[in-house]
Short mmCIF file of C-alpha atoms and ligand atoms in Angstrom, two decimals:
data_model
loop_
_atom_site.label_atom_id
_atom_site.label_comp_id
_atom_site.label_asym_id
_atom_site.label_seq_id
_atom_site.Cartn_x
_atom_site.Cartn_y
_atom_site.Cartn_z
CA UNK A 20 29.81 -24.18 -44.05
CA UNK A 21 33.10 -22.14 -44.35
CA UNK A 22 35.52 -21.89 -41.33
CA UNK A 23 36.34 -18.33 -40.95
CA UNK A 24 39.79 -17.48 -39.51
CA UNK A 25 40.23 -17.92 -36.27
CA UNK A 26 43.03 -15.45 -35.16
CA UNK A 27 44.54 -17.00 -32.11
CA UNK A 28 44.93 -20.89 -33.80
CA UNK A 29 47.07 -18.84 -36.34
CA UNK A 30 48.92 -16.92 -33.50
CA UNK A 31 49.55 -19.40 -31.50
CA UNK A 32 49.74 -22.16 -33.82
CA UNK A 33 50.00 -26.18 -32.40
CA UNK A 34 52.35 -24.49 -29.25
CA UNK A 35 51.42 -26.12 -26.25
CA UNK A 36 49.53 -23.42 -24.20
CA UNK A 37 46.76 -23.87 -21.54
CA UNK A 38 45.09 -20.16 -23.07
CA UNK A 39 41.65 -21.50 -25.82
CA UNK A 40 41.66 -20.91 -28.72
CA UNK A 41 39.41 -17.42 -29.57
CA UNK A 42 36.19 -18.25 -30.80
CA UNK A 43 35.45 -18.65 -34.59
CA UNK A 44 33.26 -15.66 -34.98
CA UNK A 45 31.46 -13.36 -38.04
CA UNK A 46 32.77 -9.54 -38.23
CA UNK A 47 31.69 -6.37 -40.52
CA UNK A 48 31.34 -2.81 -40.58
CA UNK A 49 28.09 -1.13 -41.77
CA UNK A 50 27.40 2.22 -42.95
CA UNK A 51 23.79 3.92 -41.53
CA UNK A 52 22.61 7.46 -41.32
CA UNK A 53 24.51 10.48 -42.67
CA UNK A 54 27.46 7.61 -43.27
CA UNK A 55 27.92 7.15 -39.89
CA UNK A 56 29.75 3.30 -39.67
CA UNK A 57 29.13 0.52 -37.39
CA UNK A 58 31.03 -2.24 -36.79
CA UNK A 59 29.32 -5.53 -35.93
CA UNK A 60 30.69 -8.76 -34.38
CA UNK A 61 28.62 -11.98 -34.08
CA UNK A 62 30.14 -14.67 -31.79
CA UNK A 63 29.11 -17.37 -29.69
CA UNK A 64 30.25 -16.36 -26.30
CA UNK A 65 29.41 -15.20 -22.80
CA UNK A 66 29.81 -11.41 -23.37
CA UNK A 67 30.87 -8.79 -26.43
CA UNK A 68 34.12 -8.99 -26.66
CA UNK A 69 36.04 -5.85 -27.15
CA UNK A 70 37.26 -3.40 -29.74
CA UNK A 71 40.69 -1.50 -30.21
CA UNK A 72 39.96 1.55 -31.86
CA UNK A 73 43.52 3.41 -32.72
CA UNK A 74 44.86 1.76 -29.80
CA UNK A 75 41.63 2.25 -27.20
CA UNK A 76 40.14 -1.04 -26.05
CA UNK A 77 37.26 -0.45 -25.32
CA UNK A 78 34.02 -2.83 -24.36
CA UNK A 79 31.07 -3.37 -27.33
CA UNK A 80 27.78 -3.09 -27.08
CA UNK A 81 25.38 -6.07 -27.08
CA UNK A 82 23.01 -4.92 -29.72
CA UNK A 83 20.98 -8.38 -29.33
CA UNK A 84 21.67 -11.43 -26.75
CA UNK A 85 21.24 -14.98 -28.04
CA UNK A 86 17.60 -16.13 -28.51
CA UNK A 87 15.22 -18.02 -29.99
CA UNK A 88 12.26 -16.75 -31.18
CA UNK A 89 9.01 -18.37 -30.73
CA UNK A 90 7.24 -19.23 -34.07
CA UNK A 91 5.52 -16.48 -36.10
CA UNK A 92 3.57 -16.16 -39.21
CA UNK A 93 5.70 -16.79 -42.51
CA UNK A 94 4.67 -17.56 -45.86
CA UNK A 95 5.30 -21.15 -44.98
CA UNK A 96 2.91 -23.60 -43.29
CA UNK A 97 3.48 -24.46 -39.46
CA UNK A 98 4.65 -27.17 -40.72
CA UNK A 99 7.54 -26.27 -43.19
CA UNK A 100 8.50 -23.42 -40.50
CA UNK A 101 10.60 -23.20 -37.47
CA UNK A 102 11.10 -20.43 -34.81
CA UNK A 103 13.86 -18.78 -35.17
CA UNK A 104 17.27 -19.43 -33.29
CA UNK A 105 20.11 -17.09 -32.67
CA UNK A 106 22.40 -18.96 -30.44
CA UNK A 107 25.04 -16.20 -30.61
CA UNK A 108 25.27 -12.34 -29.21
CA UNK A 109 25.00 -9.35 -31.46
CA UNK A 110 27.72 -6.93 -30.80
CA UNK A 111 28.52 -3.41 -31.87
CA UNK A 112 30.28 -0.71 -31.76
CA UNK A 113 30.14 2.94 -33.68
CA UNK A 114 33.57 3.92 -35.35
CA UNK A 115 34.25 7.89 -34.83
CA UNK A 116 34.68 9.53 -37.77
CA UNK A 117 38.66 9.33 -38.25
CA UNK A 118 39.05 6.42 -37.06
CA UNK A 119 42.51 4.69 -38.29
CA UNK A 120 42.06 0.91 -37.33
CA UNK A 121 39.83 -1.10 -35.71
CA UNK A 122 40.61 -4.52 -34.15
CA UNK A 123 38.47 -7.36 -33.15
CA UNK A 124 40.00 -10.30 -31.07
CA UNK A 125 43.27 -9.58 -33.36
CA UNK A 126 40.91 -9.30 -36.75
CA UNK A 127 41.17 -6.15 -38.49
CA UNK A 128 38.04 -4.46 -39.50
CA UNK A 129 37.32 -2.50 -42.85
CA UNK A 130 37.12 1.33 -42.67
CA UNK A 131 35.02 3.87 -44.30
CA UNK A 132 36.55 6.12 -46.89
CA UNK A 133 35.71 9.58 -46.58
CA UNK A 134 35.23 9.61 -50.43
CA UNK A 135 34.98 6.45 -51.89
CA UNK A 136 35.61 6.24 -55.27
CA UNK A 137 35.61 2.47 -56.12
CA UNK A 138 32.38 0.69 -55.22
CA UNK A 139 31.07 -2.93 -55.63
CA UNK A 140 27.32 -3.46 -56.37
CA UNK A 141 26.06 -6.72 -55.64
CA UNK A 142 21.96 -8.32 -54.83
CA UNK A 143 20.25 -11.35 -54.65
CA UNK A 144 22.97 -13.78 -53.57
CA UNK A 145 21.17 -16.50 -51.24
CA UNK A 146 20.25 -19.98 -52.48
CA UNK A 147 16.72 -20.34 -53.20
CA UNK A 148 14.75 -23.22 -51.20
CA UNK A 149 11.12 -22.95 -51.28
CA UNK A 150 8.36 -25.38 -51.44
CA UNK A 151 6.15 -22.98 -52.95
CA UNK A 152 7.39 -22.50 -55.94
CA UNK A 153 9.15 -25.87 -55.95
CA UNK A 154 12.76 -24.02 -55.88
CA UNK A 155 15.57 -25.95 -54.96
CA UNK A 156 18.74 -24.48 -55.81
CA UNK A 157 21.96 -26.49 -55.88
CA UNK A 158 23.11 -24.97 -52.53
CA UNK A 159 26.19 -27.61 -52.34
CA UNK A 160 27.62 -26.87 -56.19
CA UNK A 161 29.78 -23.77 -56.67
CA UNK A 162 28.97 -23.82 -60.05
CA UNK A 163 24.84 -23.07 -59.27
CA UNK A 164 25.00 -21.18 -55.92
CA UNK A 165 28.31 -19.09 -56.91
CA UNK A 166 27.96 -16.16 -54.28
CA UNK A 167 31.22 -17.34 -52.49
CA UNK A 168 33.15 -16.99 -55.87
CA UNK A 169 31.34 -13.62 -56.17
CA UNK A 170 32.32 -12.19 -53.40
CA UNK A 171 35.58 -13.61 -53.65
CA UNK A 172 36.20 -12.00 -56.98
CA UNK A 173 34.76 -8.66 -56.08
CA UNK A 174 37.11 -8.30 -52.80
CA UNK A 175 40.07 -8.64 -55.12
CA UNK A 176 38.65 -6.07 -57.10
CA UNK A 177 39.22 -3.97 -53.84
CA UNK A 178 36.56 -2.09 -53.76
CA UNK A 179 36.12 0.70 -50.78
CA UNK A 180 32.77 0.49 -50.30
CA UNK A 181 30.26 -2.38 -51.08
CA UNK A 182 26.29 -1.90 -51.89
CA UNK A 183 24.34 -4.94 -51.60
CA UNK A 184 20.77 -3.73 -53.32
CA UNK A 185 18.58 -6.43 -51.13
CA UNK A 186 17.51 -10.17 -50.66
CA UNK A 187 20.20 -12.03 -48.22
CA UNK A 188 18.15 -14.82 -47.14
CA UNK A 189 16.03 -17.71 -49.36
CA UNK A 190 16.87 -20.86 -47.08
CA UNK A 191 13.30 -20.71 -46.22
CA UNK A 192 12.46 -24.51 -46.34
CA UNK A 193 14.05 -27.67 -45.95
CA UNK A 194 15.75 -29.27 -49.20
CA UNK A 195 13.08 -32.55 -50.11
CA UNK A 196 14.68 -36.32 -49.25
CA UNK A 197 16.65 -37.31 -51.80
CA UNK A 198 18.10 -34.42 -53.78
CA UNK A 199 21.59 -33.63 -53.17
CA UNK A 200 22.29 -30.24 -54.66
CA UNK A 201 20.83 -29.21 -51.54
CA UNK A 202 21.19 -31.80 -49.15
CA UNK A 203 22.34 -31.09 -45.69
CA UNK A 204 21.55 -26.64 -45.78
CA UNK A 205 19.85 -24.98 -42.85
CA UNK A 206 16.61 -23.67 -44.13
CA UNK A 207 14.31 -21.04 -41.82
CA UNK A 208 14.60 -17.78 -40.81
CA UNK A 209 17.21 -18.58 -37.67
CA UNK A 210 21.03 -17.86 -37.64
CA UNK A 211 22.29 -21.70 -39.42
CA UNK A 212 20.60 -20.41 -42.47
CA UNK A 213 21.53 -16.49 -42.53
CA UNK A 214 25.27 -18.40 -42.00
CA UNK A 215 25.16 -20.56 -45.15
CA UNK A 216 23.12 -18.10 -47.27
CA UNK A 217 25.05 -15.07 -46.63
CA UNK A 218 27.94 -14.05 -44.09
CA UNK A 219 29.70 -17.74 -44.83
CA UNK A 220 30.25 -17.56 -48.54
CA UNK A 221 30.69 -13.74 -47.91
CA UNK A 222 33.23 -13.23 -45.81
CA UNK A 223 35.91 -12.42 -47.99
CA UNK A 224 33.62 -9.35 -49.25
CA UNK A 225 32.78 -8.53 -45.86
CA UNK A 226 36.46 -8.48 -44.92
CA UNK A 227 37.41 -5.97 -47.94
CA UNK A 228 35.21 -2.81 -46.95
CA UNK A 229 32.44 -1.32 -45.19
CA UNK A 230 28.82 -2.70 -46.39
CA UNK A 231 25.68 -0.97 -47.53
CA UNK A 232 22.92 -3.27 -46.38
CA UNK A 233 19.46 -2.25 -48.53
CA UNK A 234 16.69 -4.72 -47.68
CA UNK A 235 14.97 -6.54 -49.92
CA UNK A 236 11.53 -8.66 -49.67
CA UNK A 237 13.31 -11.41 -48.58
CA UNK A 238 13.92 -9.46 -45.08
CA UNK A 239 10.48 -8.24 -44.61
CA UNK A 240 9.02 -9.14 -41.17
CA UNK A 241 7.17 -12.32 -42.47
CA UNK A 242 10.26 -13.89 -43.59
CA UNK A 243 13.77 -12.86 -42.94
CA UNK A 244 12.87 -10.04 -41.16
CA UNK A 245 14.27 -10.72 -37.56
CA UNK A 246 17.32 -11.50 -38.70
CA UNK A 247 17.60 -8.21 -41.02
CA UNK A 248 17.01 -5.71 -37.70
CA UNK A 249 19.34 -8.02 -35.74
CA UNK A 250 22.28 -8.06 -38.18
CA UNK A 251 22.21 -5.51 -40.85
CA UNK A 252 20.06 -2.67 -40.53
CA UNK A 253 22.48 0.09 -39.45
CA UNK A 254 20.41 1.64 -36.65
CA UNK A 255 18.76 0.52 -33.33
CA UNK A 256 17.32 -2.57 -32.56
CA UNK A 257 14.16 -1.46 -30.94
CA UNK A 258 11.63 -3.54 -29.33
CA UNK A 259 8.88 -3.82 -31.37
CA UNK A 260 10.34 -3.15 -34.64
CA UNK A 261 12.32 -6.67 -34.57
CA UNK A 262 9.70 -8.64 -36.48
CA UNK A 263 9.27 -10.87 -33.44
CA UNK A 264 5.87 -10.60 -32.89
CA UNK A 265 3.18 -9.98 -36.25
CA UNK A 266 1.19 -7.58 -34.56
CA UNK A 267 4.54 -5.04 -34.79
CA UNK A 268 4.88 -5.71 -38.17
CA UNK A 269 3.28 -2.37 -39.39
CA UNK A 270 6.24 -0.75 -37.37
CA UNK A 271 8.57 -3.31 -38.53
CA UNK A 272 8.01 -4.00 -41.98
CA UNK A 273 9.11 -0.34 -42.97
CA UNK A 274 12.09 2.13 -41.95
CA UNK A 275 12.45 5.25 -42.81
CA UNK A 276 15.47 6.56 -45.94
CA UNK A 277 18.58 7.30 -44.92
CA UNK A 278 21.64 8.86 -46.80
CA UNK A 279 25.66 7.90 -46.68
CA UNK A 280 27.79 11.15 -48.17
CA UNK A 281 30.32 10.17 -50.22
CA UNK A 282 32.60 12.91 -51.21
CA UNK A 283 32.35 15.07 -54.26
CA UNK A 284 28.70 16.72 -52.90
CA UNK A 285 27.10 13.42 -53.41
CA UNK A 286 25.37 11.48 -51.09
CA UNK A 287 23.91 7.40 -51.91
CA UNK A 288 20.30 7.72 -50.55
CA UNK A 289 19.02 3.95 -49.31
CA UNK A 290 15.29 3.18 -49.30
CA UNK A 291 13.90 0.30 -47.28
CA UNK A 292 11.11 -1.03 -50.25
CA UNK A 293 11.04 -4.56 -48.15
CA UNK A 294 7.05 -4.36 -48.28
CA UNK A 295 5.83 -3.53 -51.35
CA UNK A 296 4.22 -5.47 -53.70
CA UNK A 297 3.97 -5.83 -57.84
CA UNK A 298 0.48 -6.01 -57.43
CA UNK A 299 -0.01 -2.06 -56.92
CA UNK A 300 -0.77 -0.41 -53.56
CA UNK A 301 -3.58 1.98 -53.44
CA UNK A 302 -5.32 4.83 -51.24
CA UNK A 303 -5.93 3.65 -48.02
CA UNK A 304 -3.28 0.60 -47.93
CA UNK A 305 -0.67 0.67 -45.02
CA UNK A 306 1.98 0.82 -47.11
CA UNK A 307 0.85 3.19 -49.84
CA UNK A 308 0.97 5.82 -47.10
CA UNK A 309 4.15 4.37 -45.73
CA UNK A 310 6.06 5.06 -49.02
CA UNK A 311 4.40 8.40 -49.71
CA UNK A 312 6.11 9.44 -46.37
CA UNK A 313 9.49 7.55 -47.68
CA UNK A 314 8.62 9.32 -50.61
CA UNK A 315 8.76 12.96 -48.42
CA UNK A 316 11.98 12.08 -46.53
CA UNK A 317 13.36 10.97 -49.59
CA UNK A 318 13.05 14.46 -51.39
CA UNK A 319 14.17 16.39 -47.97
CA UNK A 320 17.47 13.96 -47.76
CA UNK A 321 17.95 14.67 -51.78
CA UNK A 322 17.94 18.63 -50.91
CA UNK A 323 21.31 17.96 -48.62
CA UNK A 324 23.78 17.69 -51.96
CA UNK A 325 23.07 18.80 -55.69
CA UNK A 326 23.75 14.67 -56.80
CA UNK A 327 22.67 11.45 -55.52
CA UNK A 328 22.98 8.33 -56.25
CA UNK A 329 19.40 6.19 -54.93
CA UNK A 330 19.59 2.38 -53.44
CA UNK A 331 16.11 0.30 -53.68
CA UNK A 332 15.96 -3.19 -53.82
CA UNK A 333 12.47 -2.98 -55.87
CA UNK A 334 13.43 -1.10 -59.20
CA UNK A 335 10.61 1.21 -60.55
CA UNK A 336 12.04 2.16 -63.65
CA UNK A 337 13.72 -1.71 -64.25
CA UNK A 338 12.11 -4.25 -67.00
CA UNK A 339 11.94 -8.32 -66.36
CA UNK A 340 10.32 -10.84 -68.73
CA UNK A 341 8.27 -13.64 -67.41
CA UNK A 342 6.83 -16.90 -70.18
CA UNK A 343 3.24 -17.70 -69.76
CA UNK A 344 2.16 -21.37 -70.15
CA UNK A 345 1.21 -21.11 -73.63
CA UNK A 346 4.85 -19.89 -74.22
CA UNK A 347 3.82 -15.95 -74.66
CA UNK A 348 6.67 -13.84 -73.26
CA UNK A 349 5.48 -10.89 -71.30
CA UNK A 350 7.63 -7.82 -69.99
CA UNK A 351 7.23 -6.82 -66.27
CA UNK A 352 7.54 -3.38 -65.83
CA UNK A 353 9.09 -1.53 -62.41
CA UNK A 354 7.08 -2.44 -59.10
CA UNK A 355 3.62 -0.71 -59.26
CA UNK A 356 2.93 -0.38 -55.23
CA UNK A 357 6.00 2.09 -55.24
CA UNK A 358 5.00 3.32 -58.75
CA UNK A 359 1.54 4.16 -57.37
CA UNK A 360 3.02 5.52 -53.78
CA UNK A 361 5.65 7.47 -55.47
CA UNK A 362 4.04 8.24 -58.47
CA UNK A 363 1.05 10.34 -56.38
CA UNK A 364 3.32 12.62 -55.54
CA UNK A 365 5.59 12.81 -58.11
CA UNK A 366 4.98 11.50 -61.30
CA UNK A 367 8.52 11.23 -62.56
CA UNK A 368 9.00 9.29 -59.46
CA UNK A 369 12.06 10.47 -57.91
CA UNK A 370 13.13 14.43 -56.72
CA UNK A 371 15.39 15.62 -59.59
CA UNK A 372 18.55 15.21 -57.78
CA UNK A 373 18.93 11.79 -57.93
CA UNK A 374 21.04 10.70 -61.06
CA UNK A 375 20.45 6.59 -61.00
CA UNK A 376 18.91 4.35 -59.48
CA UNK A 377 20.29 1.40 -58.29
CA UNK A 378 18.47 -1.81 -57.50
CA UNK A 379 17.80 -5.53 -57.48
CA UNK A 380 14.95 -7.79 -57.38
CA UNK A 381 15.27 -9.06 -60.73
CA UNK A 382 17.84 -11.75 -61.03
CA UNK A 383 19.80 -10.45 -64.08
CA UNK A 384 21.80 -7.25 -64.86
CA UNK A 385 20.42 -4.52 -66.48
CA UNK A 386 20.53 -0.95 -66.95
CA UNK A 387 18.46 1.70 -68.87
CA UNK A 388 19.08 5.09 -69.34
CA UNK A 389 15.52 7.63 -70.42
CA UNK A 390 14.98 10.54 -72.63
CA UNK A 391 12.21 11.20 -70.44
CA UNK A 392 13.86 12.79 -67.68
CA UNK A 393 13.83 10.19 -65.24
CA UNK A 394 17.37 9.09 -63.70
CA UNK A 395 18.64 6.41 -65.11
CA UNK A 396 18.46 2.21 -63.76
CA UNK A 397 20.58 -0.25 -62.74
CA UNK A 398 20.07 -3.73 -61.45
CA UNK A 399 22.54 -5.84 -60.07
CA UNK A 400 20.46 -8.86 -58.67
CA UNK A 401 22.84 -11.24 -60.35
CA UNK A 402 25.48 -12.41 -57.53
CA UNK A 403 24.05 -15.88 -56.31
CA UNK A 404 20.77 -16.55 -56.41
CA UNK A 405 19.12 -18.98 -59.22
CA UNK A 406 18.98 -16.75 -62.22
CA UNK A 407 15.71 -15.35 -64.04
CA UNK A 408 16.21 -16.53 -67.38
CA UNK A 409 13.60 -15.68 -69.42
CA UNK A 410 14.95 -13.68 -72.50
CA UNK A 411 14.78 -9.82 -72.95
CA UNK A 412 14.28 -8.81 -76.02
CA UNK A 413 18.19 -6.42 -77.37
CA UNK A 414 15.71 -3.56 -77.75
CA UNK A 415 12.39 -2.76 -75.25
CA UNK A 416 9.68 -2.23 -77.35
CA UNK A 417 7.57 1.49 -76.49
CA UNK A 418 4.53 -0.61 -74.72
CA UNK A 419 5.00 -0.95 -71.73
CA UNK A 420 7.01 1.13 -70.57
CA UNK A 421 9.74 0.46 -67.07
CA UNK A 422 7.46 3.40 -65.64
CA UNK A 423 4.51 5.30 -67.03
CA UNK A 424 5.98 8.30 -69.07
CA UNK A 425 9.45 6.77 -68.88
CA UNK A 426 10.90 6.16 -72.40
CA UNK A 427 14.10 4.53 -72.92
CA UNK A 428 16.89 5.66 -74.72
CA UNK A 429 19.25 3.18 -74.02
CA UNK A 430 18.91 -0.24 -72.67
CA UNK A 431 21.18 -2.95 -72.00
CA UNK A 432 21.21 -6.28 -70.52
CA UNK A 433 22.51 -9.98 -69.51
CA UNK A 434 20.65 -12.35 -68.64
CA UNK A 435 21.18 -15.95 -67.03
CA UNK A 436 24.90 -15.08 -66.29
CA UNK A 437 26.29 -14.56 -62.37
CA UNK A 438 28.81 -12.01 -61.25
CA UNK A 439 28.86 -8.20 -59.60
CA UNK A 440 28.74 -4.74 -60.81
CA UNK A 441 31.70 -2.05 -60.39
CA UNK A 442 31.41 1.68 -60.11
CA UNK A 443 34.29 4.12 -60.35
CA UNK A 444 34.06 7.53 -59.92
CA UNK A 445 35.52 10.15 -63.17
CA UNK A 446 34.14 13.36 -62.14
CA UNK A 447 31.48 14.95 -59.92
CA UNK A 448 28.61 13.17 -62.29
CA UNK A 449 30.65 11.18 -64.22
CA UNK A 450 31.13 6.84 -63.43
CA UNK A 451 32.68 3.95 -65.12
CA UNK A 452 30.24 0.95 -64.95
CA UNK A 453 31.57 -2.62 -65.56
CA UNK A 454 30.00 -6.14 -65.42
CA UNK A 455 32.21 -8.79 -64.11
CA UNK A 456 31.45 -12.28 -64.63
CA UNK A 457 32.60 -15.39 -62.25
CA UNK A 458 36.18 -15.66 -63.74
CA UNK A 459 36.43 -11.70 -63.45
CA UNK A 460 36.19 -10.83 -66.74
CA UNK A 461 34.52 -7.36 -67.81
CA UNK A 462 31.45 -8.22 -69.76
CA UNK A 463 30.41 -5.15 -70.42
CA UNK A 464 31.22 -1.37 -69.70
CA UNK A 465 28.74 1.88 -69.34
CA UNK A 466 29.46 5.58 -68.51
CA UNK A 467 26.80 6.93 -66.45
CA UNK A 468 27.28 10.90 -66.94
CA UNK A 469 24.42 12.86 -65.19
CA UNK A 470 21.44 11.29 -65.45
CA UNK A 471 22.02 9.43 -68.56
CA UNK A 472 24.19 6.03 -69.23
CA UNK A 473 25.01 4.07 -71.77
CA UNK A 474 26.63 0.55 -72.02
CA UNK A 475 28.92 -0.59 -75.16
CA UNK A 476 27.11 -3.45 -75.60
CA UNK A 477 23.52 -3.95 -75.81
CA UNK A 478 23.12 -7.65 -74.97
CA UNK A 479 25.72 -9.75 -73.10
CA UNK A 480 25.92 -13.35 -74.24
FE1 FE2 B 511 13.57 -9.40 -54.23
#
């Protein structure tokens, strides 16, 4: 595990002093309904500590106390599972609009730009352990788990804002006897593993601005799902949407859309798709329903500013590529229980403000731009976890299509390669796209102009 910085050793250095050192502790600032930002401390220690906003101490709020969780249902037999312990409080505070600094125990915290023009887009970055599928990423090699070089890489790019599109947590079982790319990592849904898998390796992200925190599969209630409402969703913890019990988990498993303005009449729109499922939905499921009503507030939100930029970890209008046994290659459209959901309302699938899409999910880059009139896609679930790397083809072929009735004008990929996405902003619908790799390198660059994008290169090798 990384050491964060701990302020006061600094400060006070080996002097001889009877005052403890402050406790090693995990701080970030999050960005919830109409932008409104949250900071967030997690620290093992009796009470919340406080927070100096522009020179006001004043006390935080304990959002959640330190627990453990008795054992639920996961995808996991009783055996391979755990309950789920937090051993350390969950502070927060809200950050008035205006704010000009904001100190923890003598740690700075990231503000919110009013109009950020420089944003990081990052998904997918936890190290994959799961006896189902046999998955045992190399948790202990840089070179195969490489979020912490990610986000290292990205905060030097100094972004103001940071989106992660989804999927924080895969420590869900233990790494097998024997086998030491993973030996020694926390695995379950408690706070050992969300430490290794995510606020550990990035810190240094977490220190450089204030976080968008979409939620992904990984987070829904069966699996990483208490720790998502405890840590990152931007709003209040409320009993019974916590994913402690499975008898909540129709209230837990979904949240409603939110927007974040970001200058320039624009607003970033985040869905909460942790539920759905490739296998369709259909009249009369829970959560075909559900997402018709995201669906609704979606639309209403969009109405607030002529341009929007949407956040889902599940793209509907992405492409992946799985191999069958016999070797076959098949494409794998966008996720059909949204398709469906959305789709029954709306059969171009999102309200026509929305320029692009941004998402995860699949763990590659990607981006695809439509002569259909649908906005256009970007997935950035390439920052740390094991890569999919079955090939896409330079061009998509007509059948199938991302969506039905999408058609795709411009496509553009990289597959099997780690690093982030950039955004900067060139005019009211104009952004400069660029793919970084590990070393920092640009790999490739698009211009998303309206609703359409294009990259200068077509495949990235
Ligand atoms: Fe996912």
């Amino acid at each position: 595990m990384l050491k964060r910085w701990a302020p006061a050793l600094l400060l006070t250095g080996c002097a001889a002093t009877n005052t403890p050192p402050a406790p090693d502790f995990t701080a970030y600032v999050v960005l919830g309904e109409y932008g409104a930002a949250v900071a967030r401390v997690l620290i093992d220690a009796p009470a919340c500590p406080a927070i100096v906003l522009d020179q006001h101490s004043q006390p935080m709020t304990l959002r959640a106390p330190a627990q453990t969780i008795p054992l639920r249902p996961t995808p996991s037999a009783p055996a391979d599972s755990k309950p789920a312990d937090f051993p350390l409080l969950t502070c927060e505070a809200t950050l008035p609009a205006g704010t000009t600094s904001a100190t923890v125990l003598g740690r700075k915290l990231p503000l919110p730009k009013a109009a950020p023009t420089r944003i990081v887009v990052i998904g997918d970055t936890g190290c994959r352990l799961q006896k189902s599928s046999n998955s045992w990423q190399a948790c202990n090699e840089a070179a195969q788990y490489p979020f912490a070089t990610v986000a290292a890489q990205a905060a030097a790019w100094k972004p103001d804002l940071v989106i992660h599109v989804g999927d924080y947590h895969y420590r869900e079982n233990a790494c097998p006897d024997g086998n030491p790319g993973c030996a020694g990592s926390p695995w379950g849904y408690g706070w050992d593993a969300w430490d290794d898998d995510f606020f550990a390796p990035g810190a240094r992200l977490l220190d450089a601005a204030p976080w968008i925190m979409t939620r992904g599969n990984h987070e829904n209630c069966q699996r990483a799902g208490q720790g998502y409402w405890r840590f990152l969703d931007p709003r209040p913890l409320l009993p019974g949407r916590d994913c402690n019990a499975a008898a909540d988990d129709d209230v837990g498993n979904y949240s409603d859309p939110y927007a974040v303005p970001i200058g320039q009449d624009t607003q970033l729109l985040v869905l909460d798709t942790a539920n759905t499922t490739w296998k369709g939905l259909k009249p009369g499921d829970t959560g075909y329903a559900r997402y018709q009503d995201h669906y609704r507030k979606l639309a209403a939100l969009a109405q607030r500013a002529p341009r929007n930029l949407g956040i889902s970890h599940h793209p509907l209008l992405g492409m992946g590529a799985d191999s069958k046994a016999d070797g076959r290659i098949v494409l794998l459209p966008g996720d059909a229980g949204l398709q469906a959901s959305f789709g029954s309302l709306n059969p171009q699938l999102f309200p026509p403000q929305i320029q692009a899409m941004l998402s995860g999910h699949i763990h590659l880059w990607e981006q695809l731009s439509f002569s259909s009139g649908h906005p256009s896609q970007f997935v950035a679930g390439f920052a740390g976890t094991a890569e999919d790397i079955v090939p896409l083809p330079e061009r998509l072929p007509p059948s199938p299509p991302p969506a039905p009735g999408a058609v795709v004008e411009h496509f553009s990929s990289w597959v099997d390669g780690f690093g982030f996405m950039t955004m900067e902003r060139r005019g009211a619908d104009q952004w400069d796209i660029e793919v970084h790799d590990l070393q920092g390198k640009i790999r490739n660059r698009c211009r998303l102009d309206g609703r359409r994008s294009a990259c200068e290169v077509a495949q990235v090798r």
